[in-house]
Coordinates of C-alpha atoms in Angstrom, one line a residue:
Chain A
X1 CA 40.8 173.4 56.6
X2 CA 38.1 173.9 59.3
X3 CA 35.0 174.9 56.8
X4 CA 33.5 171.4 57.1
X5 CA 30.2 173.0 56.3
X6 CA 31.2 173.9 53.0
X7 CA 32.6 170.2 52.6
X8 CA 29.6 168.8 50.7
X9 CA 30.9 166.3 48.3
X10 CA 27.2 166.1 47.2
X11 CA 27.1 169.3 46.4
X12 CA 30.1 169.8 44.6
X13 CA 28.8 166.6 42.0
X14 CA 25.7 168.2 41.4
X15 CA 26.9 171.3 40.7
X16 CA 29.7 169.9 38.8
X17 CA 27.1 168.4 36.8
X18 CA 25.0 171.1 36.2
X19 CA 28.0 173.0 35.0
X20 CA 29.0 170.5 32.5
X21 CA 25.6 170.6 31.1
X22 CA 25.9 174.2 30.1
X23 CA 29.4 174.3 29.1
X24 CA 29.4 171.2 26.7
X25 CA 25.6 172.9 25.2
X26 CA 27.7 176.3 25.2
X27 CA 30.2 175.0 23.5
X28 CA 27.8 173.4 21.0
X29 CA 25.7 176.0 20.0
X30 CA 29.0 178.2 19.5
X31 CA 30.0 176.0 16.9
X32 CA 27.3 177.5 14.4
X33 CA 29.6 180.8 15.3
X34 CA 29.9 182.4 11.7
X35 CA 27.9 179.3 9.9
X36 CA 24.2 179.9 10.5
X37 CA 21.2 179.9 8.4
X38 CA 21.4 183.8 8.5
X39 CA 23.3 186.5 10.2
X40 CA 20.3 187.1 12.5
X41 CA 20.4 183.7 13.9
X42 CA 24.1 183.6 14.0
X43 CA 23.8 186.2 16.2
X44 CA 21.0 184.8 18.2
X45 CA 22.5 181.5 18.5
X46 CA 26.0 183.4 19.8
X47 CA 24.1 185.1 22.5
X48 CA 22.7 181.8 23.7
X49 CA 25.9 179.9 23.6
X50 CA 27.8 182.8 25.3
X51 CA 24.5 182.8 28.3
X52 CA 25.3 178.9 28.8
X53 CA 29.1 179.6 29.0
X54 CA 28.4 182.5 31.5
X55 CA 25.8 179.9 33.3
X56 CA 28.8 177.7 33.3
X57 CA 31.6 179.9 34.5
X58 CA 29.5 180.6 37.6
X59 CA 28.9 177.2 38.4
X60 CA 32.7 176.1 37.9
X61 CA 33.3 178.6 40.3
X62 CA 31.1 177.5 42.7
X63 CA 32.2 174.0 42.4
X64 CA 35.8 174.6 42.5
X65 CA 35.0 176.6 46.3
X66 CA 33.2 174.0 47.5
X67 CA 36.1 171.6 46.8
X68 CA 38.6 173.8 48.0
X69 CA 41.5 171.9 46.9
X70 CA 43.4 174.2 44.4
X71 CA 41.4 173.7 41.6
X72 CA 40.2 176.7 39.8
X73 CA 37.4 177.0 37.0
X74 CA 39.4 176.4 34.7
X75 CA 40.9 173.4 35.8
X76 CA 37.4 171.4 35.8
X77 CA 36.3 173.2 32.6
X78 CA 39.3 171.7 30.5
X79 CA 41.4 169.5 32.4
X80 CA 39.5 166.6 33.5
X81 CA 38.8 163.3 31.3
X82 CA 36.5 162.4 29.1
X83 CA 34.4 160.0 31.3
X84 CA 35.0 162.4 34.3
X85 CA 32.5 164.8 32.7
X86 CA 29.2 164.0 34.3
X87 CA 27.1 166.0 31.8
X88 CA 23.9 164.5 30.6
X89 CA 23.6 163.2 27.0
X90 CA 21.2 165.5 25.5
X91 CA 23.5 168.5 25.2
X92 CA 26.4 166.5 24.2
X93 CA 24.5 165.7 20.3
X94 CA 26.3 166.7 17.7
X95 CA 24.5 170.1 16.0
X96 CA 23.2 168.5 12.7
X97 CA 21.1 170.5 11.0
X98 CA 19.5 174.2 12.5
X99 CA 16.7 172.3 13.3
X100 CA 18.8 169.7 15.4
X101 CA 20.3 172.6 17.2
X102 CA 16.6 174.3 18.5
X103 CA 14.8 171.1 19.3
X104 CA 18.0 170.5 21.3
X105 CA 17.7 173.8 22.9
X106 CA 14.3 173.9 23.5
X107 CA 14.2 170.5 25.1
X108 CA 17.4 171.8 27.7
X109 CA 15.6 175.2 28.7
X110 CA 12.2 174.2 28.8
X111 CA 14.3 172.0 31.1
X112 CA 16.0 174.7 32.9
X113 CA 14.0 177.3 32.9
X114 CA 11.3 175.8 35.8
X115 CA 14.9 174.4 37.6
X116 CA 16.3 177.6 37.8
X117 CA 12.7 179.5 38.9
X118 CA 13.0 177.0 41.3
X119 CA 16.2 177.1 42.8
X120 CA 15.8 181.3 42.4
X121 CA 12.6 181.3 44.7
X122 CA 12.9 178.0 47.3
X123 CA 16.4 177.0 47.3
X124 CA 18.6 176.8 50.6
X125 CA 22.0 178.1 48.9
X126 CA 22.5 181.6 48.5
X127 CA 25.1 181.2 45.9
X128 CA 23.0 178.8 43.6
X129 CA 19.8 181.1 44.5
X130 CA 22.4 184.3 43.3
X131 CA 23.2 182.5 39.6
X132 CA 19.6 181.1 39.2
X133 CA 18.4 184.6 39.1
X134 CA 19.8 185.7 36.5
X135 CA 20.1 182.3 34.6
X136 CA 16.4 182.3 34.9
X137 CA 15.5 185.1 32.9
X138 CA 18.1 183.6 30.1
X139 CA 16.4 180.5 29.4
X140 CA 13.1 182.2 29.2
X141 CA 14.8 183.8 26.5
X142 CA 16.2 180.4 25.1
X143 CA 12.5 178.9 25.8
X144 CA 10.9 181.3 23.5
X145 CA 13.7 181.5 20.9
X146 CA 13.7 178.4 20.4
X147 CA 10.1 177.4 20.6
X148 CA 9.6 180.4 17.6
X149 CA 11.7 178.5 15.8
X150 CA 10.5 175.1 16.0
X151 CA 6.9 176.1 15.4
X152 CA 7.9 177.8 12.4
X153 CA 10.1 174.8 11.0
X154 CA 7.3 172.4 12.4
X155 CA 4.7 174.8 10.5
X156 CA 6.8 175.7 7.6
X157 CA 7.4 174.3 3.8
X158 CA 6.9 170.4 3.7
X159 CA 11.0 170.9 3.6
X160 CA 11.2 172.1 7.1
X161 CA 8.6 170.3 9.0
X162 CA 10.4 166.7 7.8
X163 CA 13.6 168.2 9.2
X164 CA 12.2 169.4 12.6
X165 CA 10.3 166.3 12.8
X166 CA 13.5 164.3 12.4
X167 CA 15.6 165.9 15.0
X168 CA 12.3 165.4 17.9
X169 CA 12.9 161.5 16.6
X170 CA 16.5 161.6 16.5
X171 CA 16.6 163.4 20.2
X172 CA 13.5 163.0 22.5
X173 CA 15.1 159.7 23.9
X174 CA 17.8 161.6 25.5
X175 CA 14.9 163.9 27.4
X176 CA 14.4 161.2 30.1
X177 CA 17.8 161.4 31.4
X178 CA 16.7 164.7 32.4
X179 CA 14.5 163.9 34.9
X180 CA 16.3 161.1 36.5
X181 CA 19.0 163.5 38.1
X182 CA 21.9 161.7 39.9
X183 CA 22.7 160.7 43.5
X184 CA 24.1 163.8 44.0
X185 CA 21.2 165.4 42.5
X186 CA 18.7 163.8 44.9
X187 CA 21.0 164.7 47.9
X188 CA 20.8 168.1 47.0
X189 CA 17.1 168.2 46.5
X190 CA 16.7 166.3 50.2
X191 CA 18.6 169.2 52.1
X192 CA 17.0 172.2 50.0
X193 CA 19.5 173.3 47.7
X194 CA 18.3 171.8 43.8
X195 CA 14.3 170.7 43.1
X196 CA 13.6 167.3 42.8
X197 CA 14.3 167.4 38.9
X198 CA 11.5 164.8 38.8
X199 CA 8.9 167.1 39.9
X200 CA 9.5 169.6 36.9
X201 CA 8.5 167.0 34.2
X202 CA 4.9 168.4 33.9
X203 CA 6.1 172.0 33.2
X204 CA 8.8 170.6 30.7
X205 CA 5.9 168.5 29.4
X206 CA 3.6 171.2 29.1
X207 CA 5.8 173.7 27.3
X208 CA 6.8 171.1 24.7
X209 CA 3.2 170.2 24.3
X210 CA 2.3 174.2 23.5
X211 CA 4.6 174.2 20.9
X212 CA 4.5 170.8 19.2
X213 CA 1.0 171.6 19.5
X214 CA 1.7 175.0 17.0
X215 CA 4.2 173.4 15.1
X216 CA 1.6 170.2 14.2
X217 CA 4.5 168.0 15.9
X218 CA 3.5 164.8 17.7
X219 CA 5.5 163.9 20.9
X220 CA 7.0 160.6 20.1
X221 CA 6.6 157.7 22.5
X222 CA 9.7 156.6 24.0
X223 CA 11.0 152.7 24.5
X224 CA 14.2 153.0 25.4
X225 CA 15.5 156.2 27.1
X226 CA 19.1 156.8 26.5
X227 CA 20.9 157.6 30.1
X228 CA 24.6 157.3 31.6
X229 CA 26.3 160.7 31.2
X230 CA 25.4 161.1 34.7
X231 CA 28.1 158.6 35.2
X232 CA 30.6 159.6 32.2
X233 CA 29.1 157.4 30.1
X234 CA 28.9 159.0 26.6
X235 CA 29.1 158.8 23.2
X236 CA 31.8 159.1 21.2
X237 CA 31.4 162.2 19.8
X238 CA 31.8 164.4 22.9
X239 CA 35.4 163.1 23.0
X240 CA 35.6 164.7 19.6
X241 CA 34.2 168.4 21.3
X242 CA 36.3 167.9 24.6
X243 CA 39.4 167.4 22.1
X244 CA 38.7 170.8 20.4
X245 CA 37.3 172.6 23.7
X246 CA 40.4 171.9 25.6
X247 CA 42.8 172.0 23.3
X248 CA 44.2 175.6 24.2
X249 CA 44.4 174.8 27.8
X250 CA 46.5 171.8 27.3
X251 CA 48.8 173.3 24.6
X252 CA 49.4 176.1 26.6
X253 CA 49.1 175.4 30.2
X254 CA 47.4 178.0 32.6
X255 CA 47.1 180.1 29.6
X256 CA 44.9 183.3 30.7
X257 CA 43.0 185.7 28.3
Chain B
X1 CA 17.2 181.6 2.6
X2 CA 15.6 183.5 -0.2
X3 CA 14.6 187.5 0.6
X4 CA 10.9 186.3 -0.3
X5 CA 10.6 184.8 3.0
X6 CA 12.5 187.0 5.1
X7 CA 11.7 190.3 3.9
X8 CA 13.4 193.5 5.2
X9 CA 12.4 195.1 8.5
X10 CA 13.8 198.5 10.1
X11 CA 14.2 198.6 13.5
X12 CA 13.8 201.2 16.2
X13 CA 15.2 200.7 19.7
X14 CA 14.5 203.4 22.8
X15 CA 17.5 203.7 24.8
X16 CA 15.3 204.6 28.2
X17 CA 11.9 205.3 29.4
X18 CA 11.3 209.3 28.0
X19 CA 13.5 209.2 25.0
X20 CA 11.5 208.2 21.9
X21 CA 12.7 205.6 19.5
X22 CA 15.4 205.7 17.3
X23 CA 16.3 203.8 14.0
X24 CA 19.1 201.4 14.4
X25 CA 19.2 199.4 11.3
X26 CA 17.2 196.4 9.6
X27 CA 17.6 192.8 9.6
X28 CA 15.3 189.7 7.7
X29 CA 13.0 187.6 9.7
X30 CA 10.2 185.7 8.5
X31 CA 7.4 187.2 10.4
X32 CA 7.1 190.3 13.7
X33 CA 8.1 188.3 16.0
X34 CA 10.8 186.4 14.7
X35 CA 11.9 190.1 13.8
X36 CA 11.3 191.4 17.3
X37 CA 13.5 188.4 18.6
X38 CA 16.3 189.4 15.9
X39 CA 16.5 192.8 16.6
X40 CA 16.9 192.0 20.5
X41 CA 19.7 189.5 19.9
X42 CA 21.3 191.5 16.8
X43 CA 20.6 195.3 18.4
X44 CA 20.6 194.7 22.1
X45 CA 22.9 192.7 23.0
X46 CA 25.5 195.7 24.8
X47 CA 22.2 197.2 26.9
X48 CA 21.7 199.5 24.6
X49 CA 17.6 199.9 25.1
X50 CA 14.3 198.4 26.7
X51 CA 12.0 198.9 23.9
X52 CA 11.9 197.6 20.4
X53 CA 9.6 198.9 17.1
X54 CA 10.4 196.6 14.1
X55 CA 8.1 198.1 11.3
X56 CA 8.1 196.0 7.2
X57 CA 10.5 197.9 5.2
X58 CA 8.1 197.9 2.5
X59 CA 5.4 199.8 4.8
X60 CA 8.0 202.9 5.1
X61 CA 6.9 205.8 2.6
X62 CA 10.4 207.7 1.5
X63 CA 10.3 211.2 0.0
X64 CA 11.8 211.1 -3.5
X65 CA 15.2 212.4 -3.5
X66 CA 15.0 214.0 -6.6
X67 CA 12.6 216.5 -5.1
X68 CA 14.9 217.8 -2.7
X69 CA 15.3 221.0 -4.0
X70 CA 11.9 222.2 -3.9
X71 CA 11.1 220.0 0.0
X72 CA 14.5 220.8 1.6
X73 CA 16.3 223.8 0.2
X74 CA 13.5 226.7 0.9
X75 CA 14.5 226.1 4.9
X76 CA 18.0 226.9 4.4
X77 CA 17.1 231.1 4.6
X78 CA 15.0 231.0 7.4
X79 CA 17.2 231.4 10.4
X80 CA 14.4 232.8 12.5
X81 CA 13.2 229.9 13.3
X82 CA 15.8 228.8 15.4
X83 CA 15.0 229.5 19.0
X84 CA 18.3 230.9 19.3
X85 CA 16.9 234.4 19.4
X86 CA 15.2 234.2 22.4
X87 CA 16.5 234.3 25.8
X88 CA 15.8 231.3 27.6
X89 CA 15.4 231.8 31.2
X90 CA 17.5 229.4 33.6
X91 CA 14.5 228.1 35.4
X92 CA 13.4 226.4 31.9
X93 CA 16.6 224.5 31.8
X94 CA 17.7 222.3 28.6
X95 CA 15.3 222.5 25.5

């Protein structure tokens, strides 16, 4: 082993992170896979979980290169332990309702999006510059689907706007985690690679304002932020997803499709 | 969700800049652009065009079927105007 540039325990965390984020949303959103609202939206919520998964793939990758020690994607997609996944807890919530699902979805890409514009035009690494590019253009997508939706629900029958209004109660708490990043994160930021994730807070704020704004939704204050998956520190009910998500891989070892 | 507030809408995708627009199918959505977003993730999801037309249903004006006889039939004698008649020269290429 004589690449010690590529030896960046740093890095490997905080993209190790990043990719838990979109697999454990990707696997989410694909759980509404054949039980949408309507066929449309099963469709469009599909496409979105398969664009996190793909996100996801390319940053296992990534991760497993940088550690260099046997590991493949797969391996740290479905064979690490629960409080080894470093995923923050907003993606991680359960799917409720629909309109659980697209405040969810709308608070991670509004989220995303200006990280991955970022990383696409100013960052250092070439591979994380190669994935934002096209991950960029997905959560614009993601941005706008969802933010259609929740103005619409937010706008809707008296129905609707109690439900949307319910899920921005139930999850904005988890929002902050967002913006704190990890030691791994800063590190990253310091040498180049990853934006502060602090600094993005007024375009996240400013695209949830827009469409609250449409939907007649008030931002809620929040008083206690909910943190800790940073440091494996979840709920229970990701043990629940991690026990269906890896269930193939550990009934049938190194199983390949 | 009831039909009443997704109604019908027909959508038309073009493949590539040039070609025109072709029908694909219809879908419900609530409004255009919740039916523009629908027809990207239910019609283009394989590359299959970079432009959408999503147009009501209930705006398309049909001809009535039972006057097919006297709107379709009369064309079936008139071979002549198929261009197959004339020679095409090379230089013109495909028509």
């Amino acid at each position: 082993m004589t690449g010690t540039a590529i030896l960046h325990p740093p890095l490997f965390e905080a993209v190790l992170q990043l990719a838990d984020d979109h697999l454990i949303l990707g696997h989410r959103v694909s759980e509404w896979c054949g039980h949408a609202p309507m066929l449309e939206e099963d469709l469009g919520l599909a496409n979105m979980a398969l664009d996190l998964l793909g996100q996801s793939r390319a940053l296992y990758a990534y991760a497993a290169d940088i550690e260099d020690a046997g590991r493949s994607e797969d391996d740290l997609a479905f064979l690490r332990l629960e409080r080894q996944y470093q995923n923050c807890l907003l993606v991680e919530r359960p799917n409720g309702d629909f309109a659980h699902t697209i405040v969810r979805q709308l608070y991670f890409a509004a989220f995303m999006h200006p990280f991955w514009q970022w990383v696409s035009a100013n960052s250092a690494d070439e591979t994380l510059r190669g994935i934002a590019g096209k991950a960029e253009k997905e959560m614009a997508y993601h941005v706008r689907h969802a933010g259609e939706w929740v103005v619409r629900l937010g706008d809707g029958t008296e129905e609707s706007a109690a439900r949307v209004k319910a899920a921005v109660d139930a999850l904005h708490h988890y929002t902050d985690e967002l913006f704190q990043g990890s030691p791994a994160m800063t590190a990253c930021a310091e040498d180049g690679r990853l934006p502060d994730v602090a600094s993005l807070r007024p375009a996240w704020t400013a695209t949830i304002a827009d469409v609250f704004a449409q939907g007649l939704l008030e931002v809620p204050e929040v008083a206690h932020p909910q943190t800790g998956g940073r440091m494996g520190e979840h709920g229970e009910e990701l043990g629940h997803l991690l026990a269906e998500l890896q269930y193939m891989q550990r009934t049938y070892p190194n199983l390949q499709w | 969700m009831p039909d009443s507030m997704t109604p019908l809408w027909e959508v038309f995708i073009r493949p590539r800049n040039g070609l025109h627009h072709k029908h694909v199918g219809s879908l419900h959505a609530a409004d255009a652009s919740l039916a523009i977003q629908s027809a990207r993730d239910v019609y283009t999801r394989r590359g299959e065009g970079n432009s959408i037309w999503v147009v009501p249903s209930a705006q398309i004006v049909a001809s009535d079927p039972s006057s097919g006889k006297e709107l379709f039939d009369p064309a079936d004698d008139k071979v002549y105007r198929h261009p197959t008649f004339y020679d095409i020269p090379d230089e013109v290429g495909h028509m």
